[in-house]
Amino acid sequence: MYRPWIWITVCLLCATMIYGGKVLVFPVDGSHWVNMKVIIEDLHARGHQVSVVRTSDSWYIKETSPFYTSITLETESGFDEDTLTTFVSHMLEIQRTGKSAWMLFKLAMEEAQETAELHKKTNKMLEQIFENKDFLRSLQDAKYDLVLADPFIPVGVILAHYLKLPLVLNVRWTSQGEGHFSIAPSPLSYVPLTGTVLSDKMSFLERLLNVIVFCFTEYQFTQHVSPTYKGLVDKYLGPDKDFASLFQAADLWLMRVDFVFEFPRPTMPNVVYVGGFQCKPAKPLPEHLEEFVQSSGEHGFIIMSLGTLIGELPHDLADEIAAAFAKLPQKVIWRHKGDRPATLGNNTLLVDWMPQNDLLGHSKIKLFVAHGGTNGVQEAIYHGVPIVGLPLILDQPDNLLRIEVRGAGKIIDIFSMNEDIFFQGIQEVLNEPSYRMNMQRLSRLHRDQPMKPLDTALFWIEFVMRHKGAAHLRTESYRLPWYSYHSVDVILFLLTIALLILLFFAGLVWFCFRLCLKRKVKSD
Amino acid sequence: MYRPWIWITVCLLCATMIYGGKVLVFPVDGSHWVNMKVIIEDLHARGHQVSVVRTSDSWYIKETSPFYTSITLETESGFDEDTLTTFVSHMLEIQRTGKSAWMLFKLAMEEAQETAELHKKTNKMLEQIFENKDFLRSLQDAKYDLVLADPFIPVGVILAHYLKLPLVLNVRWTSQGEGHFSIAPSPLSYVPLTGTVLSDKMSFLERLLNVIVFCFTEYQFTQHVSPTYKGLVDKYLGPDKDFASLFQAADLWLMRVDFVFEFPRPTMPNVVYVGGFQCKPAKPLPEHLEEFVQSSGEHGFIIMSLGTLIGELPHDLADEIAAAFAKLPQKVIWRHKGDRPATLGNNTLLVDWMPQNDLLGHSKIKLFVAHGGTNGVQEAIYHGVPIVGLPLILDQPDNLLRIEVRGAGKIIDIFSMNEDIFFQGIQEVLNEPSYRMNMQRLSRLHRDQPMKPLDTALFWIEFVMRHKGAAHLRTESYRLPWYSYHSVDVILFLLTIALLILLFFAGLVWFCFRLCLKRKVKSD
């Protein structure tokens, strides 16, 4: 007899009794939307009404959908595809010119400037929203039960506070960087910052780098990001509200990682890990693809994709990659933009788009050549496919490092690589069984959860709706000033007392000494 | 369509495919055993073989059981009922003589001494175990899959390391105090120590007290507890092992609290909350009790119990309590040791023992008069019964404080109370609907979990067996020296660099100044 059945039946009965809730969603465009959409579809399937706030220049978030009603803002999002791809191309350009410390510093400064620019645009958009009284009234009148927001752009976070609604975050990043840094204690000795490409085991110099990067990030946040929104927050939420505290006051954090992917670190009771919730079993392939991969025989096949944000690869680089692929006995499916490389082998199929999840879940797949976006890495873990990583920008090197230190993949520096290096790398991951075994171990760990991550996400969203928040899971420590939070005032007080006691005794000794001296002088 | 069904079916299939594991249990006697027994019975029901290590003087852990095989050590446990009840009586005696700061300090010192004594006895017991080579060999030969231990007494923790077995802790306390303090960052500004009777919202003076108590606890641990085991740990586990790190290296922590009971605080990925796992729906009452509670009519009934460790109450106190009960329209069931109080009313039934869980789950129950032991408080939350708390010793005041600050109960100082105060307190909790509503809100929150806490505990125990540990959920930060963990070395290095730069520029300015001065002198 295994009792979860009884318990889960009760839970499901309670859960189905919930009236269909009204959820107001503030997504972030691009790859973030891929994740949010999965949750929205599930919310819809469970009988909830979903309204999605989008901008008129949105590039992924469609105006009409069977799963949600859209609310279109006639403003610029400040986070459009053009800005992003131009930014990415520019970063690539800098990276390719050489990786000196100066260049990396310059890159970090440019990235910081781009971020500051993004927040300025977002603030402007928020100002437009707050000036639009009709729009605000319509949001208030709709009587939503919950705001579900991606806090990478803080529109949803700020409006949830204005509307006084429970707030659930679907989060990987906040304005302070990796989501945990906004909410959980993060000892810098073993919690690496994104962008440092460090693991949780660091040398002294690595820990030094981590502290420096942390200081830089905090400086950027407190000096350039937080002040951008100060006027707006003061005006519409009240002068007692602090921008950072708006995030910390969220009811629940659905964190898009788990500890198979992320290094273990402190967490908080209102953080729920839903990493890989978008992964699902493979569906059958389209006929022409199935035929192609079956033709690989016992050697199996490889897929390669560098994500959506990367434009054309330089010709020479594409040629090196194609030539390496041509030497393999495996078949290759390569999502490639631009001209057909001259060195392309017969075993390689170029495609504009591929059903990545279905290919990763195919029985004949041997290897995934990936740029290291979170979604792709999570899918590789889910299906247990080892990775050869060609990280380009943003968090991609950090994501792939997490795979490499677990022995489930190998990183190759795309900027210095040639045909041979790439070929050797692929051969190593294909022929050394430990890579596949380690990735399959990660896959087993990831799948061995009491509940599917997507169901966990849905359970907790509905939990917040049922109980109109989740205040009991959230500390209010963020209300403390920093010196109280870190007990600096108490320590200073204790030191002062210790000093006074010391001074008192020193005074006493001095007094006795003087007394003795006087007596001696007298008696002399 | 709600997909958890599919996922859970897969999980259950996987789970049932697991071969029956072999689990070696190191319980702690007394009320802790009540909890461990529940897990053991469930492990047995799920087809695992359980061996329980007990001492020949054990007072709750039976030698024969249908659920486990016992391994009896012919040693003294150092944690016997007599020591404990004598200790409790003594503490009560001190408390009743008045609650001056000096008395409380004296009490803390005596408690510390008792704790030190307990660890000395435990160390002696461990030495006897390690000298018994046949016993150790039999443990090794039995090829256990897992050690499940209550770390309040560190026998299981040390032996798990010696046997190189995965370690799961069923924990509320370690040798360092409340379990979290051994493993998770615990900012003293909002994480109160047990014994301080503080909440998570503290004034400056309260934070000061919390820091002082923390320093005292750490001093006690590092100077008196940890050194007790040093010789043994060095000899049998190796000189590189540190006593505190043995706890931190545990694979999984089944923490016997949840955040309906405990204040929100930082936690770690390998901490699983199973608070209230021992609670279960009420069974029908024995006939005479059912008759008695039914006779209460619409007024309902009250139960009172001060736990197992308290001997007879002083006559005068028992009389005051009985007289207050006699004035109530409710019926009362009172678990009472000693003589029948002279003031006992007809509405009060004295019992030696009562089916507490079944009474708390009865539809006619109105109130629980409790001493605040964790088990009782969890049961009250589970059944949604408000509490009038008469805390005596140990963690009881802290447990009840958690109920009081949520408005689900009221604490009365048993040492200064009289009939009137007690009567007024009971009346207030009975008649002010907020107490019952708040406790029922806690109950709803506690019960609204994706899985029953006991099933969660079982899932994770089996998870550790399936994967032979849970290293991916555990930080290895405990291997860092304290100055590295807190980045003290990095901060000192950065300060030194800053100082050198400052000195260099100061030198430069001084040099320029001197140069100008010289020239001026010359030109003059």
Coordinates of C-alpha atoms in Angstrom, one line a residue, chain A:
Chain A
M1 CA 0.0 0.0 0.0
Y2 CA 1.5 3.3 -1.0
R3 CA -0.3 6.2 0.5
P4 CA 0.6 9.1 -1.9
W5 CA -2.4 8.0 -4.0
I6 CA -4.9 8.9 -1.2
W7 CA -3.2 12.2 -0.4
I8 CA -2.8 13.2 -4.0
T9 CA -6.4 12.4 -4.7
V10 CA -7.5 14.7 -1.9
C11 CA -5.1 17.4 -3.3
L12 CA -6.5 17.0 -6.8
L13 CA -10.0 17.2 -5.6
C14 CA -9.2 20.4 -3.7
A15 CA -7.3 21.6 -6.7
T16 CA -10.2 21.0 -9.2
M17 CA -12.6 22.7 -6.8
I18 CA -10.7 25.9 -7.3
Y19 CA -12.7 28.3 -9.5
G20 CA -10.8 29.2 -12.7
G21 CA -8.6 32.0 -11.6
K22 CA -7.7 35.2 -13.5
V23 CA -4.0 35.5 -14.1
L24 CA -2.3 38.7 -15.4
V25 CA 1.0 37.8 -17.1
F26 CA 3.9 40.1 -17.8
P27 CA 6.3 38.0 -20.0
V28 CA 9.7 38.9 -21.4
D29 CA 10.1 38.5 -25.2
G30 CA 12.5 36.2 -26.9
S31 CA 13.6 32.9 -25.5
H32 CA 12.1 33.8 -22.1
W33 CA 8.7 33.7 -23.8
V34 CA 9.2 30.0 -24.8
N35 CA 9.1 29.2 -21.1
M36 CA 6.3 31.4 -20.1
K37 CA 4.1 30.1 -23.0
V38 CA 4.4 26.6 -21.6
I39 CA 3.0 27.7 -18.2
I40 CA 0.3 29.8 -19.9
E41 CA -0.9 26.9 -21.9
D42 CA -1.0 24.8 -18.8
L43 CA -2.9 27.5 -16.9
H44 CA -5.4 27.6 -19.7
A45 CA -5.8 23.8 -19.8
R46 CA -6.5 23.9 -16.0
G47 CA -9.4 26.4 -16.6
H48 CA -7.8 29.7 -15.7
Q49 CA -8.3 32.9 -17.7
V50 CA -5.0 34.3 -18.7
S51 CA -4.3 37.9 -19.9
V52 CA -0.9 38.6 -21.4
V53 CA 0.5 42.1 -21.5
R54 CA 2.6 42.7 -24.7
T55 CA 3.9 45.6 -26.6
S56 CA 2.8 46.4 -30.2
D57 CA 6.4 45.8 -31.4
S58 CA 6.6 42.3 -29.8
W59 CA 8.3 39.8 -32.0
Y60 CA 7.4 36.4 -30.4
I61 CA 4.3 37.2 -28.3
K62 CA 1.3 36.9 -30.7
E63 CA -1.7 39.2 -30.4
T64 CA -4.2 36.4 -30.8
S65 CA -3.9 33.0 -29.2
P66 CA -6.3 30.3 -28.1
F67 CA -4.6 30.2 -24.7
Y68 CA -4.7 33.8 -23.6
T69 CA -6.3 37.2 -24.2
S70 CA -3.6 39.8 -25.1
I71 CA -3.4 43.3 -23.8
T72 CA -1.3 45.3 -26.3
L73 CA 0.5 48.4 -25.1
E74 CA 1.1 50.9 -27.9
T75 CA 4.6 51.6 -26.6
E76 CA 8.1 50.4 -27.4
S77 CA 9.2 47.6 -25.2
G78 CA 12.8 48.6 -25.1
F79 CA 13.6 45.0 -25.4
D80 CA 13.2 44.3 -29.1
E81 CA 14.8 41.7 -31.4
D82 CA 16.8 44.3 -33.3
T83 CA 18.4 45.8 -30.2
L84 CA 19.2 42.4 -29.0
T85 CA 20.7 40.9 -32.2
T86 CA 22.7 44.1 -32.9
F87 CA 24.0 43.9 -29.3
V88 CA 24.8 40.2 -29.7
S89 CA 26.6 40.8 -33.0
H90 CA 28.6 43.6 -31.5
M91 CA 29.6 41.5 -28.6
L92 CA 30.6 38.7 -31.0
E93 CA 32.6 41.2 -33.0
I94 CA 34.5 42.3 -29.9
Q95 CA 35.1 38.7 -28.7
R96 CA 36.5 37.7 -32.1
T97 CA 39.1 40.5 -32.1
G98 CA 40.9 38.8 -29.2
K99 CA 40.1 38.1 -25.6
S100 CA 42.5 40.5 -23.7
A101 CA 41.6 41.6 -20.2
W102 CA 41.1 45.1 -21.5
M103 CA 38.7 43.9 -24.2
L104 CA 36.7 41.9 -21.7
F105 CA 36.5 44.9 -19.4
K106 CA 35.4 47.1 -22.3
L107 CA 32.8 44.4 -23.1
A108 CA 31.5 44.4 -19.6
M109 CA 31.2 48.2 -19.6
E110 CA 29.3 48.1 -22.9
E111 CA 27.1 45.4 -21.5
A112 CA 26.4 47.5 -18.4
Q113 CA 25.6 50.5 -20.6
E114 CA 23.2 48.4 -22.7
T115 CA 21.5 47.3 -19.5
A116 CA 21.2 50.8 -18.2
E117 CA 19.7 51.8 -21.6
L118 CA 17.2 49.0 -21.4
H119 CA 16.1 50.1 -18.0
K120 CA 15.7 53.7 -19.1
K121 CA 13.5 52.5 -21.9
T122 CA 11.5 50.3 -19.5
N123 CA 11.1 53.2 -17.1
K124 CA 9.8 55.3 -20.0
M125 CA 7.3 52.6 -20.9
L126 CA 6.2 52.3 -17.3
E127 CA 5.6 56.1 -17.2
Q128 CA 3.4 55.8 -20.2
I129 CA 1.5 53.0 -18.5
F130 CA 1.0 55.0 -15.3
E131 CA -0.2 58.0 -17.3
N132 CA -2.8 55.9 -19.1
K133 CA -5.5 56.0 -16.4
D134 CA -8.0 54.1 -18.5
F135 CA -5.6 51.2 -18.9
L136 CA -4.9 51.1 -15.2
R137 CA -8.6 51.2 -14.3
S138 CA -9.3 48.4 -16.7
L139 CA -6.6 46.3 -14.9
Q140 CA -8.1 47.1 -11.6
D141 CA -11.7 46.4 -12.7
A142 CA -10.7 43.0 -14.2
K143 CA -10.1 41.8 -10.6
Y144 CA -7.1 39.5 -11.3
D145 CA -6.2 36.9 -8.7
L146 CA -2.5 36.9 -9.4
V147 CA 0.3 38.6 -11.4
L148 CA 2.7 36.1 -13.0
A149 CA 5.8 38.0 -14.2
D150 CA 9.3 37.4 -15.6
P151 CA 11.3 39.9 -13.5
F152 CA 14.1 40.3 -16.0
I153 CA 12.2 43.4 -17.0
P154 CA 10.5 44.9 -13.9
V155 CA 7.2 46.0 -15.5
G156 CA 5.1 43.1 -13.9
V157 CA 6.8 43.5 -10.5
I158 CA 6.0 47.2 -10.3
L159 CA 2.4 46.9 -11.6
A160 CA 1.7 43.9 -9.2
H161 CA 2.6 46.2 -6.3
Y162 CA 0.5 49.0 -7.7
L163 CA -2.5 46.7 -8.2
K164 CA -1.9 45.1 -4.8
L165 CA -2.0 41.6 -6.2
P166 CA -0.1 38.4 -5.2
L167 CA 3.0 38.1 -7.3
V168 CA 4.6 34.9 -8.6
L169 CA 7.8 35.2 -10.6
N170 CA 8.9 32.9 -13.4
V171 CA 12.5 33.7 -13.0
R172 CA 16.1 33.2 -14.1
W173 CA 17.2 36.8 -13.9
T174 CA 16.2 39.9 -12.1
S175 CA 17.6 43.5 -12.4
Q176 CA 20.3 42.3 -9.9
G177 CA 21.5 39.5 -12.0
E178 CA 21.0 35.8 -11.4
G179 CA 17.6 35.5 -9.6
H180 CA 19.0 34.1 -6.3
F181 CA 21.1 37.2 -5.7
S182 CA 17.9 39.2 -5.1
I183 CA 16.6 37.0 -2.3
A184 CA 18.9 34.3 -0.9
P185 CA 22.1 34.7 1.1
S186 CA 24.9 34.0 -1.4
P187 CA 28.3 33.4 0.1
L188 CA 30.7 34.6 -2.6
S189 CA 33.2 31.9 -1.6
Y190 CA 31.2 29.2 -3.3
V191 CA 28.4 30.9 -5.2
P192 CA 29.8 32.1 -8.5
L193 CA 28.3 35.0 -10.3
T194 CA 27.0 34.5 -13.9
G195 CA 29.6 35.9 -16.3
T196 CA 32.6 34.8 -14.2
V197 CA 32.5 31.2 -15.7
L198 CA 33.5 29.9 -12.3
S199 CA 32.3 26.7 -10.5
D200 CA 31.4 26.3 -6.9
K201 CA 35.0 25.2 -6.1
M202 CA 37.3 28.2 -6.5
S203 CA 40.9 29.1 -5.9
F204 CA 41.8 32.3 -4.1
L205 CA 42.2 34.2 -7.3
E206 CA 38.9 32.9 -8.5
R207 CA 37.2 33.9 -5.3
L208 CA 38.8 37.3 -5.7
L209 CA 37.4 37.6 -9.2
N210 CA 34.0 36.6 -7.9
V211 CA 34.0 39.3 -5.2
I212 CA 35.1 42.0 -7.8
V213 CA 32.4 41.0 -10.2
F214 CA 29.9 41.0 -7.4
C215 CA 30.9 44.6 -6.4
F216 CA 30.7 45.7 -10.0
T217 CA 27.2 44.2 -10.4
E218 CA 26.0 45.7 -7.1
Y219 CA 27.5 49.1 -8.1
Q220 CA 25.7 48.9 -11.5
F221 CA 22.4 48.0 -9.8
T222 CA 22.5 50.6 -7.0
Q223 CA 24.0 53.4 -9.1
H224 CA 22.4 52.9 -12.5
V225 CA 19.5 50.5 -12.4
S226 CA 17.7 51.2 -9.2
P227 CA 17.8 55.0 -9.5
T228 CA 16.3 54.8 -12.9
Y229 CA 13.0 53.7 -11.4
K230 CA 13.2 55.8 -8.2
G231 CA 11.0 58.7 -9.4
L232 CA 8.4 56.3 -10.7
V233 CA 8.4 54.1 -7.6
D234 CA 8.2 57.1 -5.2
K235 CA 5.3 58.6 -7.2
Y236 CA 3.1 55.6 -7.7
L237 CA 4.0 53.1 -5.0
G238 CA 5.0 55.5 -2.2
P239 CA 8.3 56.9 -1.0
D240 CA 8.7 54.1 1.6
K241 CA 9.1 51.5 -1.2
D242 CA 12.5 50.6 -2.4
F243 CA 13.0 49.2 -5.9
A244 CA 15.0 46.2 -4.8
S245 CA 12.5 45.4 -2.1
L246 CA 9.7 45.1 -4.7
F247 CA 11.4 41.9 -5.9
Q248 CA 12.0 40.6 -2.4
A249 CA 8.3 41.1 -1.5
A250 CA 7.2 38.7 -4.3
D251 CA 5.2 35.8 -2.9
L252 CA 6.8 33.0 -4.8
W253 CA 9.8 32.5 -7.1
L254 CA 9.5 29.7 -9.7
M255 CA 13.2 29.4 -10.5
R256 CA 14.0 28.0 -13.9
V257 CA 16.9 25.9 -12.7
D258 CA 17.3 22.8 -10.5
F259 CA 20.3 21.4 -8.6
V260 CA 21.1 18.9 -11.3
F261 CA 22.0 21.9 -13.5
E262 CA 22.9 24.6 -10.9
F263 CA 25.5 24.3 -8.2
P264 CA 24.1 23.8 -4.7
R265 CA 23.7 27.1 -2.8
P266 CA 21.5 28.6 -0.1
T267 CA 17.9 29.1 -1.0
M268 CA 14.7 30.4 0.6
P269 CA 11.4 28.8 1.5
N270 CA 9.5 30.6 -1.3
V271 CA 11.8 29.5 -4.1
V272 CA 10.4 26.6 -6.0
Y273 CA 12.7 24.9 -8.5
V274 CA 11.1 24.1 -11.9
G275 CA 14.2 23.8 -14.1
G276 CA 13.4 21.9 -17.3
F277 CA 9.6 22.3 -17.0
Q278 CA 9.5 23.0 -20.7
C279 CA 11.0 19.6 -21.5
K280 CA 8.7 16.8 -22.7
P281 CA 9.0 13.4 -24.3
A282 CA 9.9 13.4 -28.0
K283 CA 7.2 13.3 -30.6
P284 CA 7.8 11.3 -33.9
L285 CA 9.9 13.2 -36.4
P286 CA 8.6 14.5 -39.8
E287 CA 9.1 11.8 -42.4
H288 CA 12.1 13.3 -44.2
L289 CA 14.0 13.8 -40.9
E290 CA 13.2 10.3 -39.6
E291 CA 14.4 8.9 -43.0
F292 CA 17.6 10.9 -42.7
V293 CA 18.4 9.9 -39.1
Q294 CA 17.6 6.3 -39.8
S295 CA 20.1 6.3 -42.6
S296 CA 22.8 6.9 -40.1
G297 CA 22.7 3.2 -39.1
E298 CA 24.6 2.2 -36.0
H299 CA 26.6 5.4 -36.0
G300 CA 23.7 7.5 -35.1
F301 CA 23.4 11.2 -35.6
I302 CA 24.4 14.6 -34.2
I303 CA 22.5 17.9 -34.1
M304 CA 24.0 21.4 -34.0
S305 CA 22.3 24.7 -33.2
L306 CA 23.6 28.0 -32.0
G307 CA 20.2 29.4 -31.0
T308 CA 18.0 32.1 -32.4
L309 CA 20.0 35.3 -31.6
I310 CA 23.1 34.5 -33.7
G311 CA 23.1 35.6 -37.3
E312 CA 25.3 34.2 -40.0
L313 CA 28.5 32.6 -38.9
P314 CA 31.7 34.0 -40.6
H315 CA 32.4 31.9 -43.8
D316 CA 35.7 30.6 -42.7
L317 CA 34.3 29.4 -39.4
A318 CA 31.3 27.7 -41.1
D319 CA 33.8 26.0 -43.5
E320 CA 35.9 24.6 -40.6
I321 CA 32.8 23.3 -38.9
A322 CA 31.4 21.7 -42.1
A323 CA 34.7 20.1 -42.9
A324 CA 35.0 18.5 -39.4
F325 CA 31.4 17.2 -39.7
A326 CA 32.2 15.8 -43.2
K327 CA 34.9 13.5 -41.6
L328 CA 32.4 11.8 -39.2
P329 CA 30.6 8.5 -39.9
Q330 CA 27.6 10.0 -38.1
K331 CA 24.8 12.0 -39.9
V332 CA 24.6 15.6 -38.9
I333 CA 21.6 18.0 -38.8
W334 CA 22.8 21.5 -38.6
R335 CA 20.6 24.5 -38.0
H336 CA 22.5 27.0 -40.2
K337 CA 21.9 30.5 -41.4
G338 CA 23.6 31.9 -44.5
D339 CA 25.4 30.3 -47.5
R340 CA 26.0 26.7 -47.8
P341 CA 29.6 26.0 -46.6
A342 CA 32.0 24.9 -49.5
T343 CA 33.3 22.0 -47.3
L344 CA 29.9 20.5 -46.5
G345 CA 29.8 16.7 -46.5
N346 CA 27.1 14.5 -47.8
N347 CA 26.3 13.4 -44.2
T348 CA 25.3 16.9 -43.2
L349 CA 21.8 18.3 -43.6
L350 CA 21.4 22.1 -43.3
V351 CA 18.1 23.2 -41.9
D352 CA 16.5 26.6 -41.0
W353 CA 14.6 25.2 -38.1
M354 CA 14.5 21.8 -36.4
P355 CA 12.3 20.0 -33.9
Q356 CA 15.1 20.1 -31.3
N357 CA 13.3 18.4 -28.5
D358 CA 12.1 15.5 -30.7
L359 CA 15.6 15.1 -32.2
L360 CA 17.2 15.1 -28.7
G361 CA 14.7 12.5 -27.6
H362 CA 15.4 10.2 -30.6
S363 CA 17.0 6.9 -29.9
K364 CA 19.7 7.4 -32.5
I365 CA 21.1 10.7 -31.2
K366 CA 24.7 10.7 -30.1
L367 CA 25.6 14.3 -29.5
F368 CA 24.3 17.9 -29.3
V369 CA 26.6 20.7 -30.5
A370 CA 25.1 23.6 -28.7
H371 CA 25.8 27.3 -27.8
G372 CA 24.6 26.7 -24.3
G373 CA 21.3 28.6 -24.0
T374 CA 19.5 27.5 -20.8
N375 CA 16.6 25.9 -22.7
G376 CA 18.8 23.8 -24.9
V377 CA 21.0 22.7 -22.0
Q378 CA 17.9 21.7 -20.0
E379 CA 16.6 19.7 -22.9
A380 CA 19.9 17.9 -23.3
I381 CA 19.9 17.0 -19.6
Y382 CA 16.3 15.8 -19.8
H383 CA 17.1 13.5 -22.8
G384 CA 20.5 12.6 -21.5
V385 CA 22.5 13.7 -24.6
P386 CA 26.1 14.8 -24.1
I387 CA 27.1 18.2 -25.3
V388 CA 30.0 19.8 -27.3
G389 CA 29.6 23.4 -26.3
L390 CA 30.4 26.4 -28.4
P391 CA 29.5 29.2 -26.0
L392 CA 29.2 32.7 -27.4
I393 CA 27.9 35.3 -25.1
L394 CA 25.7 36.1 -22.0
D395 CA 25.2 33.1 -19.7
Q396 CA 26.2 30.5 -22.3
P397 CA 29.7 29.9 -21.0
D398 CA 28.4 29.5 -17.4
N399 CA 25.7 27.1 -18.5
L400 CA 28.1 24.9 -20.4
L401 CA 30.6 25.0 -17.5
R402 CA 28.0 23.4 -15.3
I403 CA 27.8 20.5 -17.9
E404 CA 31.6 20.3 -18.3
V405 CA 32.4 20.1 -14.6
R406 CA 30.0 17.2 -14.3
G407 CA 31.8 15.4 -17.1
A408 CA 28.7 15.5 -19.4
G409 CA 30.1 17.7 -22.1
K410 CA 33.1 19.6 -23.4
I411 CA 33.5 23.3 -24.1
I412 CA 35.4 24.4 -27.2
D413 CA 36.5 28.0 -27.7
I414 CA 34.7 28.9 -30.9
F415 CA 36.9 31.9 -31.5
S416 CA 40.2 30.0 -31.6
M417 CA 39.0 26.7 -32.9
N418 CA 39.7 25.2 -36.3
E419 CA 38.5 22.0 -38.1
D420 CA 41.0 19.8 -36.2
I421 CA 40.2 21.1 -32.7
F422 CA 36.4 20.8 -33.4
F423 CA 36.8 17.3 -34.9
Q424 CA 38.9 16.1 -31.9
G425 CA 36.4 17.6 -29.5
I426 CA 33.5 15.8 -31.1
Q427 CA 35.4 12.5 -31.4
E428 CA 36.3 12.7 -27.7
V429 CA 32.7 13.2 -26.5
L430 CA 31.5 10.5 -28.9
N431 CA 34.0 7.9 -28.1
E432 CA 34.7 8.4 -24.4
P433 CA 31.7 6.7 -22.8
S434 CA 32.0 8.7 -19.5
Y435 CA 30.4 11.8 -21.2
R436 CA 27.2 9.9 -22.2
M437 CA 27.1 8.0 -18.9
N438 CA 27.5 11.3 -16.9
M439 CA 24.8 13.0 -18.9
Q440 CA 22.5 10.1 -18.5
R441 CA 23.2 10.1 -14.7
L442 CA 22.1 13.8 -14.7
S443 CA 19.1 12.9 -16.7
R444 CA 18.1 10.2 -14.2
L445 CA 18.6 12.6 -11.3
H446 CA 16.6 15.4 -13.1
R447 CA 13.7 13.0 -13.8
D448 CA 13.6 11.5 -10.3
Q449 CA 11.3 14.1 -8.7
P450 CA 8.1 13.5 -6.8
M451 CA 6.3 15.7 -9.3
K452 CA 6.9 16.9 -12.9
P453 CA 8.5 20.4 -12.7
L454 CA 5.6 21.9 -14.8
D455 CA 3.0 20.4 -12.4
T456 CA 5.1 21.8 -9.5
A457 CA 4.9 25.2 -11.1
L458 CA 1.2 25.0 -11.6
F459 CA 0.6 23.6 -8.1
W460 CA 2.4 26.7 -6.5
I461 CA 0.7 29.2 -8.8
E462 CA -2.6 27.8 -7.8
F463 CA -1.4 27.7 -4.1
V464 CA -0.8 31.4 -4.2
M465 CA -4.3 31.9 -5.8
R466 CA -6.0 29.7 -3.2
H467 CA -4.3 31.4 -0.2
K468 CA -4.2 34.9 -1.8
G469 CA -0.4 35.1 -1.4
A470 CA 2.3 33.0 0.4
A471 CA 3.5 35.5 3.1
H472 CA 4.3 32.6 5.4
L473 CA 7.1 31.4 3.1
R474 CA 8.6 34.9 2.7
T475 CA 11.0 36.6 5.2
E476 CA 10.4 40.2 5.8
S477 CA 14.1 40.7 6.5
Y478 CA 14.4 42.9 3.5
R479 CA 12.6 45.6 5.5
L480 CA 15.7 45.8 7.8
P481 CA 18.3 48.4 6.9
W482 CA 21.5 46.7 5.7
Y483 CA 23.4 47.4 9.0
S484 CA 20.7 45.7 11.0
Y485 CA 20.3 42.8 8.5
H486 CA 24.0 42.1 8.9
S487 CA 23.9 42.8 12.7
V488 CA 26.6 45.5 12.3
D489 CA 24.8 47.7 14.8
V490 CA 24.8 44.9 17.4
I491 CA 28.4 44.1 16.8
L492 CA 29.4 47.8 17.1
F493 CA 27.4 48.0 20.3
L494 CA 29.1 44.9 21.8
L495 CA 32.5 46.2 20.7
T496 CA 31.8 49.6 22.3
I497 CA 30.7 47.8 25.6
A498 CA 33.9 45.7 25.5
L499 CA 36.0 48.9 24.9
L500 CA 34.2 50.7 27.8
I501 CA 34.9 47.8 30.1
L502 CA 38.5 47.7 29.0
L503 CA 38.8 51.5 29.5
F504 CA 37.2 51.2 32.9
F505 CA 39.7 48.5 34.0
A506 CA 42.6 50.4 32.4
G507 CA 41.4 53.5 34.3
L508 CA 41.1 51.5 37.5
V509 CA 44.6 50.1 37.1
W510 CA 45.9 53.6 36.4
F511 CA 44.0 55.0 39.4
C512 CA 45.5 52.3 41.7
F513 CA 48.9 52.8 40.2
R514 CA 48.7 56.5 40.9
L515 CA 47.4 55.9 44.4
C516 CA 50.3 53.5 45.2
L517 CA 52.7 56.0 43.7
K518 CA 51.3 58.9 45.8
R519 CA 51.5 56.8 48.9
K520 CA 55.0 55.8 48.0
V521 CA 56.0 59.5 47.5
K522 CA 54.3 60.3 50.8
S523 CA 55.9 57.5 52.7
D524 CA 59.3 58.4 51.1

